[in-house]
């Protein structure tokens, strides 16, 4: 730990409020609700200050709660109200009426600093990130370079989040990430391959980044939680928008969003469909240091998908205090995955033994559906006093067949023809109940429970071409059944004063997990109960400086794709498989964050520490020149890191944003008599300039650098990449034209080295440049999909 801590530098700037003064007049209560101008979402933890109208002396202050509400009292009667929040223009209110010793300011909309620079038309440069007590909210609408992209590409532009070219998501460098849709598990985000592919950027309102979750959230995800919030308009009358995107390599999609709001009902729907082709160049080399033989491969594979997505739902306002929501989602994918790979087998003297090609033809259909019933009750004594009950069911199926054929080019004859067939079904149910009670203005209590059921069946068959016919390979053919039930209950309590607050909680979860390989009757059953405490606190020094601190304990339960032992034999010399005996990993997480503004700049910095036991690592082994990659529990990891996010608006036409993350880790563990003790580090840097051009053009560059990192068996290379986006607004934002180029210099790569005593392995992957053009149009009372600003 000494080696880790000596690298860590933390600088916090402290400012203080001026003193308060009081008069002997009758006490007046000032109240209101603060929301964000574009998204209409509440702004919690904003600063409300009362100042003397003549001397500008501070008379009192408070902060808004989770719902953006504030309430404070004063005995003065000659004052103004100043409202401020990091990244937003300070608003001053001096024109109000005092009635019955109360001033009701109503709903107040706060505008981002860059948005307010235009004095004629308020056009949306909303702040990308809004900070809350235990999470950050990333506004997707301003991400120009995500035009026409899927949710995976959008996530890759979120600060602290990385997505590699295989779709694996990490948060602050950690892979144990829990993905939620609208706060709940979803069939659209189950972590299987391109499951997020049917969600496009146009459908996403925001993404919540939760690096240190409170006990309210389920404990899954040692690295943290990413909650994707989908758009749902609630403006009265008819509202809607339509969008179309096209790009290269082939990437075409259309989307329609409709909403009808009346006094009793809010009807909403989203329709989307399209086709995309994702080429991927791959290169591998296996060196057997015992025999001297080596096998290399090189080729391009394609993932071609036609997809559609339909969401239907309604909010029924039974009365002023009860709302019932029913929604459903259906998605359908048709996959076609052709590929050709050239192999070379060399002996110890670097002489060619054999040279052959392997072609793949894979077809699959993936139906997905989900339904959600939600009831919310608001109690009459306080609108924050609520009870919410929900039930969710989902299904994901895959019917896939693959044909692999070989053709000898030189040397010894190679006959490696194979066929595979997959019949996959996954059914999930989630039941939740949450109760929130503001017992007093300062003290709130929350309790709840969640019961989740996951059932999976995966019937997998491999056939080898032998003596003129296909024969089932019994060693690779089986039916894998996976059954998991998780019951969780939690309670949290919060105490908040004007300048500081504290929130503590405890979550208890029982996990009942069983796996079975039907053909070979291999079973593995586990039942365990865990406790997950959390503690968060915040202190607001002034309207420009505040601090947050939090602790939580998390769990990463091995998911289906970690446990499933079936091989991916696309490259039958570099095979990935799961491990049915994998155990859960646990993480204790602690972080401290400062948030402050300096002139035209805003900055947040976090120092964090994570201790993880039974770390899940992907370990490579070699058998007959074939490298197998399987996950195993290997020892312990301590990680300390520093992260900072900054925003600077030097002029009305330029906005600069940057995020930087560096972490150092201490790795200890032993696997099959091999010592995995080592220390390492990794850092990432992202810089995004936004430029306002004449004639309502916006230009955005998004650059990212990721450094090399040492792994348990070798190292992974870093890379630098650049995305850009250009947008043109027409008819005050009703029509939006967008152009994006992702990976301009084709430098986003995945390169890994495995360096062991008996073998070495090299792998390289690259997807290449993507160009997309989009147009969207908002009608009724709506705006274009990527435009959510209010017009004067």
PDB file of N, CA, C and O in Angstrom, residues 551-583:
ATOM      1  N   UNK A 551     -18.840   5.159   1.057  1.00  0.00           N
ATOM      2  CA  UNK A 551     -18.309   3.789   1.188  1.00  0.00           C
ATOM      3  C   UNK A 551     -19.425   2.816   0.844  1.00  0.00           C
ATOM      4  O   UNK A 551     -20.596   3.032   1.174  1.00  0.00           O
ATOM      5  N   UNK A 552     -19.051   1.712   0.171  1.00  0.00           N
ATOM      6  CA  UNK A 552     -20.027   0.662  -0.099  1.00  0.00           C
ATOM      7  C   UNK A 552     -19.305  -0.668  -0.285  1.00  0.00           C
ATOM      8  O   UNK A 552     -18.108  -0.706  -0.596  1.00  0.00           O
ATOM      9  N   UNK A 553     -20.031  -1.738  -0.079  1.00  0.00           N
ATOM     10  CA  UNK A 553     -19.529  -3.085  -0.355  1.00  0.00           C
ATOM     11  C   UNK A 553     -20.354  -3.653  -1.494  1.00  0.00           C
ATOM     12  O   UNK A 553     -21.585  -3.518  -1.506  1.00  0.00           O
ATOM     13  N   UNK A 554     -19.687  -4.282  -2.478  1.00  0.00           N
ATOM     14  CA  UNK A 554     -20.352  -4.753  -3.674  1.00  0.00           C
ATOM     15  C   UNK A 554     -19.984  -6.203  -3.948  1.00  0.00           C
ATOM     16  O   UNK A 554     -19.019  -6.735  -3.399  1.00  0.00           O
ATOM     17  N   UNK A 555     -20.760  -6.830  -4.828  1.00  0.00           N
ATOM     18  CA  UNK A 555     -20.513  -8.213  -5.232  1.00  0.00           C
ATOM     19  C   UNK A 555     -20.606  -8.314  -6.748  1.00  0.00           C
ATOM     20  O   UNK A 555     -21.401  -7.613  -7.382  1.00  0.00           O
ATOM     21  N   UNK A 556     -19.766  -9.143  -7.324  1.00  0.00           N
ATOM     22  CA  UNK A 556     -19.900  -9.497  -8.738  1.00  0.00           C
ATOM     23  C   UNK A 556     -20.170 -10.996  -8.814  1.00  0.00           C
ATOM     24  O   UNK A 556     -19.277 -11.809  -8.579  1.00  0.00           O
ATOM     25  N   UNK A 557     -21.440 -11.338  -9.082  1.00  0.00           N
ATOM     26  CA  UNK A 557     -21.784 -12.745  -9.239  1.00  0.00           C
ATOM     27  C   UNK A 557     -21.444 -13.170 -10.666  1.00  0.00           C
ATOM     28  O   UNK A 557     -21.795 -12.475 -11.620  1.00  0.00           O
ATOM     29  N   UNK A 558     -20.769 -14.316 -10.828  1.00  0.00           N
ATOM     30  CA  UNK A 558     -20.477 -14.782 -12.195  1.00  0.00           C
ATOM     31  C   UNK A 558     -21.761 -14.877 -13.008  1.00  0.00           C
ATOM     32  O   UNK A 558     -22.764 -15.453 -12.555  1.00  0.00           O
ATOM     33  N   UNK A 559     -21.743 -14.303 -14.181  1.00  0.00           N
ATOM     34  CA  UNK A 559     -22.921 -14.306 -15.034  1.00  0.00           C
ATOM     35  C   UNK A 559     -22.898 -15.527 -15.936  1.00  0.00           C
ATOM     36  O   UNK A 559     -21.943 -16.288 -15.974  1.00  0.00           O
ATOM     37  N   UNK A 560     -23.974 -15.662 -16.666  1.00  0.00           N
ATOM     38  CA  UNK A 560     -24.120 -16.842 -17.520  1.00  0.00           C
ATOM     39  C   UNK A 560     -22.902 -17.042 -18.406  1.00  0.00           C
ATOM     40  O   UNK A 560     -22.377 -18.143 -18.525  1.00  0.00           O
ATOM     41  N   UNK A 561     -22.428 -15.972 -19.034  1.00  0.00           N
ATOM     42  CA  UNK A 561     -21.340 -16.094 -20.005  1.00  0.00           C
ATOM     43  C   UNK A 561     -19.997 -16.349 -19.326  1.00  0.00           C
ATOM     44  O   UNK A 561     -19.039 -16.751 -19.976  1.00  0.00           O
ATOM     45  N   UNK A 562     -19.934 -16.107 -17.992  1.00  0.00           N
ATOM     46  CA  UNK A 562     -18.739 -16.491 -17.238  1.00  0.00           C
ATOM     47  C   UNK A 562     -18.767 -17.972 -16.878  1.00  0.00           C
ATOM     48  O   UNK A 562     -17.717 -18.611 -16.764  1.00  0.00           O
ATOM     49  N   UNK A 563     -19.974 -18.516 -16.676  1.00  0.00           N
ATOM     50  CA  UNK A 563     -20.123 -19.888 -16.205  1.00  0.00           C
ATOM     51  C   UNK A 563     -20.293 -20.900 -17.336  1.00  0.00           C
ATOM     52  O   UNK A 563     -19.948 -22.077 -17.183  1.00  0.00           O
ATOM     53  N   UNK A 564     -20.853 -20.466 -18.459  1.00  0.00           N
ATOM     54  CA  UNK A 564     -21.155 -21.361 -19.570  1.00  0.00           C
ATOM     55  C   UNK A 564     -19.873 -22.001 -20.111  1.00  0.00           C
ATOM     56  O   UNK A 564     -19.001 -21.308 -20.632  1.00  0.00           O
ATOM     57  N   UNK A 565     -19.730 -23.324 -20.025  1.00  0.00           N
ATOM     58  CA  UNK A 565     -18.464 -23.961 -20.420  1.00  0.00           C
ATOM     59  C   UNK A 565     -18.311 -24.176 -21.916  1.00  0.00           C
ATOM     60  O   UNK A 565     -17.267 -24.660 -22.364  1.00  0.00           O
ATOM     61  N   UNK A 566     -19.305 -23.840 -22.720  1.00  0.00           N
ATOM     62  CA  UNK A 566     -19.231 -24.132 -24.149  1.00  0.00           C
ATOM     63  C   UNK A 566     -18.233 -23.217 -24.846  1.00  0.00           C
ATOM     64  O   UNK A 566     -18.092 -22.039 -24.516  1.00  0.00           O
ATOM     65  N   UNK A 567     -17.579 -23.763 -25.811  1.00  0.00           N
ATOM     66  CA  UNK A 567     -16.520 -23.072 -26.520  1.00  0.00           C
ATOM     67  C   UNK A 567     -17.079 -22.184 -27.627  1.00  0.00           C
ATOM     68  O   UNK A 567     -18.093 -22.491 -28.244  1.00  0.00           O
ATOM     69  N   UNK A 568     -16.369 -21.084 -27.875  1.00  0.00           N
ATOM     70  CA  UNK A 568     -16.555 -20.321 -29.098  1.00  0.00           C
ATOM     71  C   UNK A 568     -15.454 -20.776 -30.049  1.00  0.00           C
ATOM     72  O   UNK A 568     -14.278 -20.490 -29.834  1.00  0.00           O
ATOM     73  N   UNK A 569     -15.815 -21.501 -31.090  1.00  0.00           N
ATOM     74  CA  UNK A 569     -14.804 -22.126 -31.948  1.00  0.00           C
ATOM     75  C   UNK A 569     -14.677 -21.416 -33.295  1.00  0.00           C
ATOM     76  O   UNK A 569     -14.251 -22.000 -34.280  1.00  0.00           O
ATOM     77  N   UNK A 570     -15.043 -20.122 -33.342  1.00  0.00           N
ATOM     78  CA  UNK A 570     -14.823 -19.363 -34.572  1.00  0.00           C
ATOM     79  C   UNK A 570     -13.366 -19.458 -34.994  1.00  0.00           C
ATOM     80  O   UNK A 570     -13.043 -19.698 -36.159  1.00  0.00           O
ATOM     81  N   UNK A 571     -12.460 -19.248 -34.044  1.00  0.00           N
ATOM     82  CA  UNK A 571     -11.034 -19.518 -34.255  1.00  0.00           C
ATOM     83  C   UNK A 571     -10.702 -20.726 -33.386  1.00  0.00           C
ATOM     84  O   UNK A 571     -10.591 -20.613 -32.167  1.00  0.00           O
ATOM     85  N   UNK A 572     -10.567 -21.905 -33.996  1.00  0.00           N
ATOM     86  CA  UNK A 572     -10.431 -23.120 -33.196  1.00  0.00           C
ATOM     87  C   UNK A 572      -9.010 -23.359 -32.687  1.00  0.00           C
ATOM     88  O   UNK A 572      -8.708 -24.441 -32.191  1.00  0.00           O
ATOM     89  N   UNK A 573      -8.155 -22.323 -32.785  1.00  0.00           N
ATOM     90  CA  UNK A 573      -6.847 -22.382 -32.122  1.00  0.00           C
ATOM     91  C   UNK A 573      -6.727 -21.326 -31.022  1.00  0.00           C
ATOM     92  O   UNK A 573      -5.724 -21.261 -30.337  1.00  0.00           O
ATOM     93  N   UNK A 574      -7.746 -20.493 -30.875  1.00  0.00           N
ATOM     94  CA  UNK A 574      -7.839 -19.522 -29.790  1.00  0.00           C
ATOM     95  C   UNK A 574      -9.285 -19.535 -29.300  1.00  0.00           C
ATOM     96  O   UNK A 574     -10.155 -18.869 -29.875  1.00  0.00           O
ATOM     97  N   UNK A 575      -9.544 -20.306 -28.266  1.00  0.00           N
ATOM     98  CA  UNK A 575     -10.905 -20.637 -27.851  1.00  0.00           C
ATOM     99  C   UNK A 575     -11.211 -20.020 -26.489  1.00  0.00           C
ATOM    100  O   UNK A 575     -10.416 -20.132 -25.550  1.00  0.00           O
ATOM    101  N   UNK A 576     -12.375 -19.381 -26.387  1.00  0.00           N
ATOM    102  CA  UNK A 576     -12.832 -18.811 -25.111  1.00  0.00           C
ATOM    103  C   UNK A 576     -13.992 -19.635 -24.591  1.00  0.00           C
ATOM    104  O   UNK A 576     -14.883 -20.034 -25.342  1.00  0.00           O
ATOM    105  N   UNK A 577     -13.986 -19.890 -23.283  1.00  0.00           N
ATOM    106  CA  UNK A 577     -15.043 -20.680 -22.660  1.00  0.00           C
ATOM    107  C   UNK A 577     -15.257 -20.182 -21.238  1.00  0.00           C
ATOM    108  O   UNK A 577     -14.416 -19.479 -20.663  1.00  0.00           O
ATOM    109  N   UNK A 578     -16.404 -20.562 -20.646  1.00  0.00           N
ATOM    110  CA  UNK A 578     -16.702 -20.207 -19.268  1.00  0.00           C
ATOM    111  C   UNK A 578     -16.227 -21.257 -18.285  1.00  0.00           C
ATOM    112  O   UNK A 578     -15.651 -22.279 -18.657  1.00  0.00           O
ATOM    113  N   UNK A 579     -16.510 -21.015 -17.001  1.00  0.00           N
ATOM    114  CA  UNK A 579     -16.078 -21.904 -15.925  1.00  0.00           C
ATOM    115  C   UNK A 579     -17.229 -22.088 -14.939  1.00  0.00           C
ATOM    116  O   UNK A 579     -17.525 -21.175 -14.165  1.00  0.00           O
ATOM    117  N   UNK A 580     -17.905 -23.252 -14.939  1.00  0.00           N
ATOM    118  CA  UNK A 580     -19.059 -23.460 -14.058  1.00  0.00           C
ATOM    119  C   UNK A 580     -18.717 -23.391 -12.574  1.00  0.00           C
ATOM    120  O   UNK A 580     -19.618 -23.237 -11.733  1.00  0.00           O
ATOM    121  N   UNK A 581     -17.442 -23.518 -12.212  1.00  0.00           N
ATOM    122  CA  UNK A 581     -17.039 -23.517 -10.802  1.00  0.00           C
ATOM    123  C   UNK A 581     -16.608 -22.140 -10.308  1.00  0.00           C
ATOM    124  O   UNK A 581     -16.091 -22.015  -9.198  1.00  0.00           O
ATOM    125  N   UNK A 582     -16.818 -21.115 -11.092  1.00  0.00           N
ATOM    126  CA  UNK A 582     -16.398 -19.765 -10.736  1.00  0.00           C
ATOM    127  C   UNK A 582     -17.168 -19.269  -9.504  1.00  0.00           C
ATOM    128  O   UNK A 582     -18.379 -19.481  -9.384  1.00  0.00           O
ATOM    129  N   UNK A 583     -16.468 -18.600  -8.583  1.00  0.00           N
ATOM    130  CA  UNK A 583     -17.078 -18.032  -7.391  1.00  0.00           C
ATOM    131  C   UNK A 583     -17.257 -16.516  -7.548  1.00  0.00           C
ATOM    132  O   UNK A 583     -16.638 -15.887  -8.404  1.00  0.00           O
TER     133      UNK A 583
END
